[in-house]
Amino acid sequence: QKEVEQNSGPLSVPEGAIASLNCTYSDRGSQSFFWYRQYSGKSPELIMSIYSNGDKEDGRFTAQLNKASQYVSLLIRDSQPSDSATYLCAVHQTGANNLFFGTGTRLTVIP
Amino acid sequence: ETGVTQTPRHLVMGMTNKKSLKCEQHLGHNAMYWYKQSAKKPLELMFVYNFKEQTENNSVPSRFSPECPNSSHLFLHLHTLQPEDSALYLCASSQNPGGTDTQYFGPGTRLTVL
């Protein structure tokens, strides 16, 4: 079983719509969760981190965490073409010395 | 100076060559990481250093040899690589190791092994 799973996409949304990116993880004891954005040919950059159940909002981005369902999501409101990128979900498992990454979901925002 | 730098940005090498990748972080962090990113695969952790001591070796073949002379510099020495080692190699740093702190990535080295 993969530690972190994401739908690889591609996910296409029209400009101005809400993009919803989903991630599930296998370790029930995981405590730290991160969303990274990676533009083609570039390195990952942090978008959001979330540690508690519920929603966390930062501008157009909202991270949602449900530990009971082992599910973390990222919502992007008013999607812009500049949001087109691959979004990586990363999870810190209990006792591990590192993050586990998903394969990423490629998002395309259509003008 | 940007937070995490890597050189070279691109590298083409033969299977018998020896080369080194360099990473430098200007963030005052204590932990540094090497990752491998291949197409269609998750980021694969290779090595973790905490206060320049290696704390994780994720079953990486011995043809990859890391070196961390101090908390700001990290090297990855390469020798007798295979074509399947072609990938993007990313360096990252965080304030503390263990995965709970945000990791900041360098731009990566695109490696091609012929």
PDB file of N, CA and C in Angstrom, chain B residues 15-70:
ATOM      1  N   MET B  15      28.586   6.295 -17.995  1.00  0.00           N
ATOM      2  CA  MET B  15      28.480   5.352 -16.880  1.00  0.00           C
ATOM      3  C   MET B  15      29.798   5.160 -16.147  1.00  0.00           C
ATOM      4  N   THR B  16      30.904   5.539 -16.767  1.00  0.00           N
ATOM      5  CA  THR B  16      32.186   5.353 -16.094  1.00  0.00           C
ATOM      6  C   THR B  16      32.704   6.635 -15.444  1.00  0.00           C
ATOM      7  N   ASN B  17      31.969   7.715 -15.624  1.00  0.00           N
ATOM      8  CA  ASN B  17      32.433   9.001 -15.073  1.00  0.00           C
ATOM      9  C   ASN B  17      32.237   9.080 -13.568  1.00  0.00           C
ATOM     10  N   LYS B  18      32.964  10.037 -12.969  1.00  0.00           N
ATOM     11  CA  LYS B  18      32.737  10.418 -11.584  1.00  0.00           C
ATOM     12  C   LYS B  18      32.417  11.900 -11.553  1.00  0.00           C
ATOM     13  N   LYS B  19      31.322  12.265 -10.921  1.00  0.00           N
ATOM     14  CA  LYS B  19      30.931  13.657 -10.823  1.00  0.00           C
ATOM     15  C   LYS B  19      30.349  13.899  -9.430  1.00  0.00           C
ATOM     16  N   SER B  20      30.188  15.176  -9.108  1.00  0.00           N
ATOM     17  CA  SER B  20      29.598  15.528  -7.812  1.00  0.00           C
ATOM     18  C   SER B  20      28.541  16.600  -7.978  1.00  0.00           C
ATOM     19  N   LEU B  21      27.474  16.484  -7.215  1.00  0.00           N
ATOM     20  CA  LEU B  21      26.448  17.509  -7.135  1.00  0.00           C
ATOM     21  C   LEU B  21      26.661  18.282  -5.834  1.00  0.00           C
ATOM     22  N   LYS B  22      26.420  19.587  -5.922  1.00  0.00           N
ATOM     23  CA  LYS B  22      26.628  20.433  -4.744  1.00  0.00           C
ATOM     24  C   LYS B  22      25.332  21.137  -4.362  1.00  0.00           C
ATOM     25  N   CYS B  23      25.124  21.247  -3.078  1.00  0.00           N
ATOM     26  CA  CYS B  23      23.972  21.965  -2.535  1.00  0.00           C
ATOM     27  C   CYS B  23      24.445  22.876  -1.414  1.00  0.00           C
ATOM     28  N   GLU B  24      23.900  24.079  -1.374  1.00  0.00           N
ATOM     29  CA  GLU B  24      24.231  25.018  -0.306  1.00  0.00           C
ATOM     30  C   GLU B  24      22.960  25.697   0.165  1.00  0.00           C
ATOM     31  N   GLN B  25      22.779  25.766   1.479  1.00  0.00           N
ATOM     32  CA  GLN B  25      21.594  26.452   1.998  1.00  0.00           C
ATOM     33  C   GLN B  25      22.037  27.662   2.820  1.00  0.00           C
ATOM     34  N   HIS B  26      21.289  28.764   2.632  1.00  0.00           N
ATOM     35  CA  HIS B  26      21.616  30.040   3.268  1.00  0.00           C
ATOM     36  C   HIS B  26      20.549  30.417   4.289  1.00  0.00           C
ATOM     37  N   LEU B  27      19.882  29.409   4.846  1.00  0.00           N
ATOM     38  CA  LEU B  27      18.739  29.648   5.721  1.00  0.00           C
ATOM     39  C   LEU B  27      19.047  29.393   7.183  1.00  0.00           C
ATOM     40  N   GLY B  28      20.258  28.957   7.475  1.00  0.00           N
ATOM     41  CA  GLY B  28      20.606  28.646   8.858  1.00  0.00           C
ATOM     42  C   GLY B  28      19.950  27.387   9.379  1.00  0.00           C
ATOM     43  N   HIS B  29      19.554  26.508   8.474  1.00  0.00           N
ATOM     44  CA  HIS B  29      18.880  25.271   8.869  1.00  0.00           C
ATOM     45  C   HIS B  29      19.872  24.222   9.358  1.00  0.00           C
ATOM     46  N   ASN B  30      19.326  23.255  10.087  1.00  0.00           N
ATOM     47  CA  ASN B  30      20.169  22.204  10.649  1.00  0.00           C
ATOM     48  C   ASN B  30      20.077  20.885   9.908  1.00  0.00           C
ATOM     49  N   ALA B  31      19.051  20.705   9.106  1.00  0.00           N
ATOM     50  CA  ALA B  31      18.841  19.439   8.413  1.00  0.00           C
ATOM     51  C   ALA B  31      18.889  19.638   6.903  1.00  0.00           C
ATOM     52  N   MET B  32      19.491  18.702   6.218  1.00  0.00           N
ATOM     53  CA  MET B  32      19.569  18.752   4.759  1.00  0.00           C
ATOM     54  C   MET B  32      19.236  17.379   4.188  1.00  0.00           C
ATOM     55  N   TYR B  33      18.686  17.388   2.983  1.00  0.00           N
ATOM     56  CA  TYR B  33      18.156  16.163   2.376  1.00  0.00           C
ATOM     57  C   TYR B  33      18.569  16.074   0.908  1.00  0.00           C
ATOM     58  N   TRP B  34      18.727  14.850   0.433  1.00  0.00           N
ATOM     59  CA  TRP B  34      18.799  14.579  -1.002  1.00  0.00           C
ATOM     60  C   TRP B  34      17.576  13.750  -1.387  1.00  0.00           C
ATOM     61  N   TYR B  35      16.891  14.192  -2.471  1.00  0.00           N
ATOM     62  CA  TYR B  35      15.767  13.469  -3.039  1.00  0.00           C
ATOM     63  C   TYR B  35      16.052  13.166  -4.504  1.00  0.00           C
ATOM     64  N   LYS B  36      15.431  12.096  -4.986  1.00  0.00           N
ATOM     65  CA  LYS B  36      15.448  11.768  -6.414  1.00  0.00           C
ATOM     66  C   LYS B  36      14.018  11.872  -6.927  1.00  0.00           C
ATOM     67  N   GLN B  37      13.835  12.565  -8.049  1.00  0.00           N
ATOM     68  CA  GLN B  37      12.511  12.687  -8.645  1.00  0.00           C
ATOM     69  C   GLN B  37      12.553  12.145 -10.062  1.00  0.00           C
ATOM     70  N   SER B  38      11.858  11.035 -10.271  1.00  0.00           N
ATOM     71  CA  SER B  38      11.736  10.421 -11.593  1.00  0.00           C
ATOM     72  C   SER B  38      10.308  10.617 -12.080  1.00  0.00           C
ATOM     73  N   ALA B  39      10.143  10.536 -13.388  1.00  0.00           N
ATOM     74  CA  ALA B  39       8.815  10.722 -13.981  1.00  0.00           C
ATOM     75  C   ALA B  39       7.845   9.674 -13.431  1.00  0.00           C
ATOM     76  N   LYS B  40       6.634  10.126 -13.137  1.00  0.00           N
ATOM     77  CA  LYS B  40       5.544   9.248 -12.711  1.00  0.00           C
ATOM     78  C   LYS B  40       5.773   8.600 -11.353  1.00  0.00           C
ATOM     79  N   LYS B  41       6.796   9.025 -10.614  1.00  0.00           N
ATOM     80  CA  LYS B  41       7.070   8.439  -9.303  1.00  0.00           C
ATOM     81  C   LYS B  41       7.057   9.513  -8.238  1.00  0.00           C
ATOM     82  N   PRO B  42       6.761   9.139  -6.993  1.00  0.00           N
ATOM     83  CA  PRO B  42       6.849  10.130  -5.911  1.00  0.00           C
ATOM     84  C   PRO B  42       8.300  10.531  -5.685  1.00  0.00           C
ATOM     85  N   LEU B  43       8.471  11.681  -5.084  1.00  0.00           N
ATOM     86  CA  LEU B  43       9.798  12.065  -4.632  1.00  0.00           C
ATOM     87  C   LEU B  43      10.347  10.963  -3.722  1.00  0.00           C
ATOM     88  N   GLU B  44      11.578  10.530  -4.028  1.00  0.00           N
ATOM     89  CA  GLU B  44      12.186   9.471  -3.231  1.00  0.00           C
ATOM     90  C   GLU B  44      13.284  10.064  -2.357  1.00  0.00           C
ATOM     91  N   LEU B  45      13.127   9.922  -1.050  1.00  0.00           N
ATOM     92  CA  LEU B  45      14.173  10.384  -0.149  1.00  0.00           C
ATOM     93  C   LEU B  45      15.393   9.481  -0.289  1.00  0.00           C
ATOM     94  N   MET B  46      16.560  10.105  -0.377  1.00  0.00           N
ATOM     95  CA  MET B  46      17.800   9.325  -0.467  1.00  0.00           C
ATOM     96  C   MET B  46      18.567   9.389   0.857  1.00  0.00           C
ATOM     97  N   PHE B  47      18.874  10.597   1.291  1.00  0.00           N
ATOM     98  CA  PHE B  47      19.693  10.777   2.498  1.00  0.00           C
ATOM     99  C   PHE B  47      19.167  11.951   3.313  1.00  0.00           C
ATOM    100  N   VAL B  48      19.367  11.840   4.644  1.00  0.00           N
ATOM    101  CA  VAL B  48      19.053  12.933   5.553  1.00  0.00           C
ATOM    102  C   VAL B  48      20.273  13.200   6.420  1.00  0.00           C
ATOM    103  N   TYR B  49      20.600  14.470   6.570  1.00  0.00           N
ATOM    104  CA  TYR B  49      21.674  14.883   7.471  1.00  0.00           C
ATOM    105  C   TYR B  49      21.111  15.838   8.501  1.00  0.00           C
ATOM    106  N   ASN B  50      21.492  15.611   9.753  1.00  0.00           N
ATOM    107  CA  ASN B  50      21.090  16.472  10.849  1.00  0.00           C
ATOM    108  C   ASN B  50      22.350  16.961  11.544  1.00  0.00           C
ATOM    109  N   PHE B  51      22.553  18.272  11.545  1.00  0.00           N
ATOM    110  CA  PHE B  51      23.784  18.830  12.128  1.00  0.00           C
ATOM    111  C   PHE B  51      25.001  18.115  11.545  1.00  0.00           C
ATOM    112  N   LYS B  52      24.994  17.944  10.229  1.00  0.00           N
ATOM    113  CA  LYS B  52      26.026  17.325   9.391  1.00  0.00           C
ATOM    114  C   LYS B  52      26.285  15.852   9.691  1.00  0.00           C
ATOM    115  N   GLU B  53      25.430  15.212  10.477  1.00  0.00           N
ATOM    116  CA  GLU B  53      25.533  13.777  10.694  1.00  0.00           C
ATOM    117  C   GLU B  53      24.437  13.060   9.912  1.00  0.00           C
ATOM    118  N   GLN B  54      24.793  12.000   9.221  1.00  0.00           N
ATOM    119  CA  GLN B  54      23.798  11.272   8.437  1.00  0.00           C
ATOM    120  C   GLN B  54      22.865  10.513   9.361  1.00  0.00           C
ATOM    121  N   THR B  55      21.575  10.749   9.199  1.00  0.00           N
ATOM    122  CA  THR B  55      20.588  10.078  10.045  1.00  0.00           C
ATOM    123  C   THR B  55      19.670   9.154   9.260  1.00  0.00           C
ATOM    124  N   GLU B  56      19.784   9.191   7.932  1.00  0.00           N
ATOM    125  CA  GLU B  56      18.910   8.339   7.120  1.00  0.00           C
ATOM    126  C   GLU B  56      19.632   8.007   5.824  1.00  0.00           C
ATOM    127  N   ASN B  57      19.636   6.733   5.500  1.00  0.00           N
ATOM    128  CA  ASN B  57      20.100   6.270   4.194  1.00  0.00           C
ATOM    129  C   ASN B  57      19.014   5.327   3.714  1.00  0.00           C
ATOM    130  N   ASN B  58      18.250   5.798   2.738  1.00  0.00           N
ATOM    131  CA  ASN B  58      17.053   5.069   2.351  1.00  0.00           C
ATOM    132  C   ASN B  58      17.388   3.975   1.344  1.00  0.00           C
ATOM    133  N   SER B  59      18.283   3.058   1.743  1.00  0.00           N
ATOM    134  CA  SER B  59      18.663   1.920   0.884  1.00  0.00           C
ATOM    135  C   SER B  59      19.160   2.383  -0.480  1.00  0.00           C
ATOM    136  N   VAL B  60      19.994   3.396  -0.463  1.00  0.00           N
ATOM    137  CA  VAL B  60      20.508   3.946  -1.705  1.00  0.00           C
ATOM    138  C   VAL B  60      21.751   3.157  -2.129  1.00  0.00           C
ATOM    139  N   PRO B  61      21.860   2.833  -3.420  1.00  0.00           N
ATOM    140  CA  PRO B  61      23.052   2.095  -3.889  1.00  0.00           C
ATOM    141  C   PRO B  61      24.334   2.854  -3.585  1.00  0.00           C
ATOM    142  N   SER B  62      25.399   2.109  -3.412  1.00  0.00           N
ATOM    143  CA  SER B  62      26.669   2.712  -3.003  1.00  0.00           C
ATOM    144  C   SER B  62      27.299   3.574  -4.094  1.00  0.00           C
ATOM    145  N   ARG B  63      26.772   3.512  -5.309  1.00  0.00           N
ATOM    146  CA  ARG B  63      27.295   4.380  -6.367  1.00  0.00           C
ATOM    147  C   ARG B  63      26.923   5.851  -6.109  1.00  0.00           C
ATOM    148  N   PHE B  64      26.035   6.078  -5.140  1.00  0.00           N
ATOM    149  CA  PHE B  64      25.720   7.430  -4.659  1.00  0.00           C
ATOM    150  C   PHE B  64      26.355   7.590  -3.282  1.00  0.00           C
ATOM    151  N   SER B  65      27.206   8.578  -3.129  1.00  0.00           N
ATOM    152  CA  SER B  65      27.914   8.766  -1.871  1.00  0.00           C
ATOM    153  C   SER B  65      27.740  10.207  -1.397  1.00  0.00           C
ATOM    154  N   PRO B  66      27.027  10.416  -0.295  1.00  0.00           N
ATOM    155  CA  PRO B  66      26.817  11.780   0.184  1.00  0.00           C
ATOM    156  C   PRO B  66      27.967  12.239   1.071  1.00  0.00           C
ATOM    157  N   GLU B  67      28.079  13.573   1.150  1.00  0.00           N
ATOM    158  CA  GLU B  67      29.069  14.170   2.039  1.00  0.00           C
ATOM    159  C   GLU B  67      28.500  15.471   2.571  1.00  0.00           C
ATOM    160  N   CYS B  68      28.615  15.671   3.865  1.00  0.00           N
ATOM    161  CA  CYS B  68      28.087  16.887   4.479  1.00  0.00           C
ATOM    162  C   CYS B  68      29.167  17.484   5.381  1.00  0.00           C
ATOM    163  N   PRO B  69      30.013  18.370   4.848  1.00  0.00           N
ATOM    164  CA  PRO B  69      31.129  18.911   5.636  1.00  0.00           C
ATOM    165  C   PRO B  69      30.697  19.863   6.742  1.00  0.00           C
ATOM    166  N   ASN B  70      29.546  20.503   6.558  1.00  0.00           N
ATOM    167  CA  ASN B  70      29.006  21.398   7.588  1.00  0.00           C
ATOM    168  C   ASN B  70      27.504  21.546   7.354  1.00  0.00           C
TER     169      ASN B  70
END
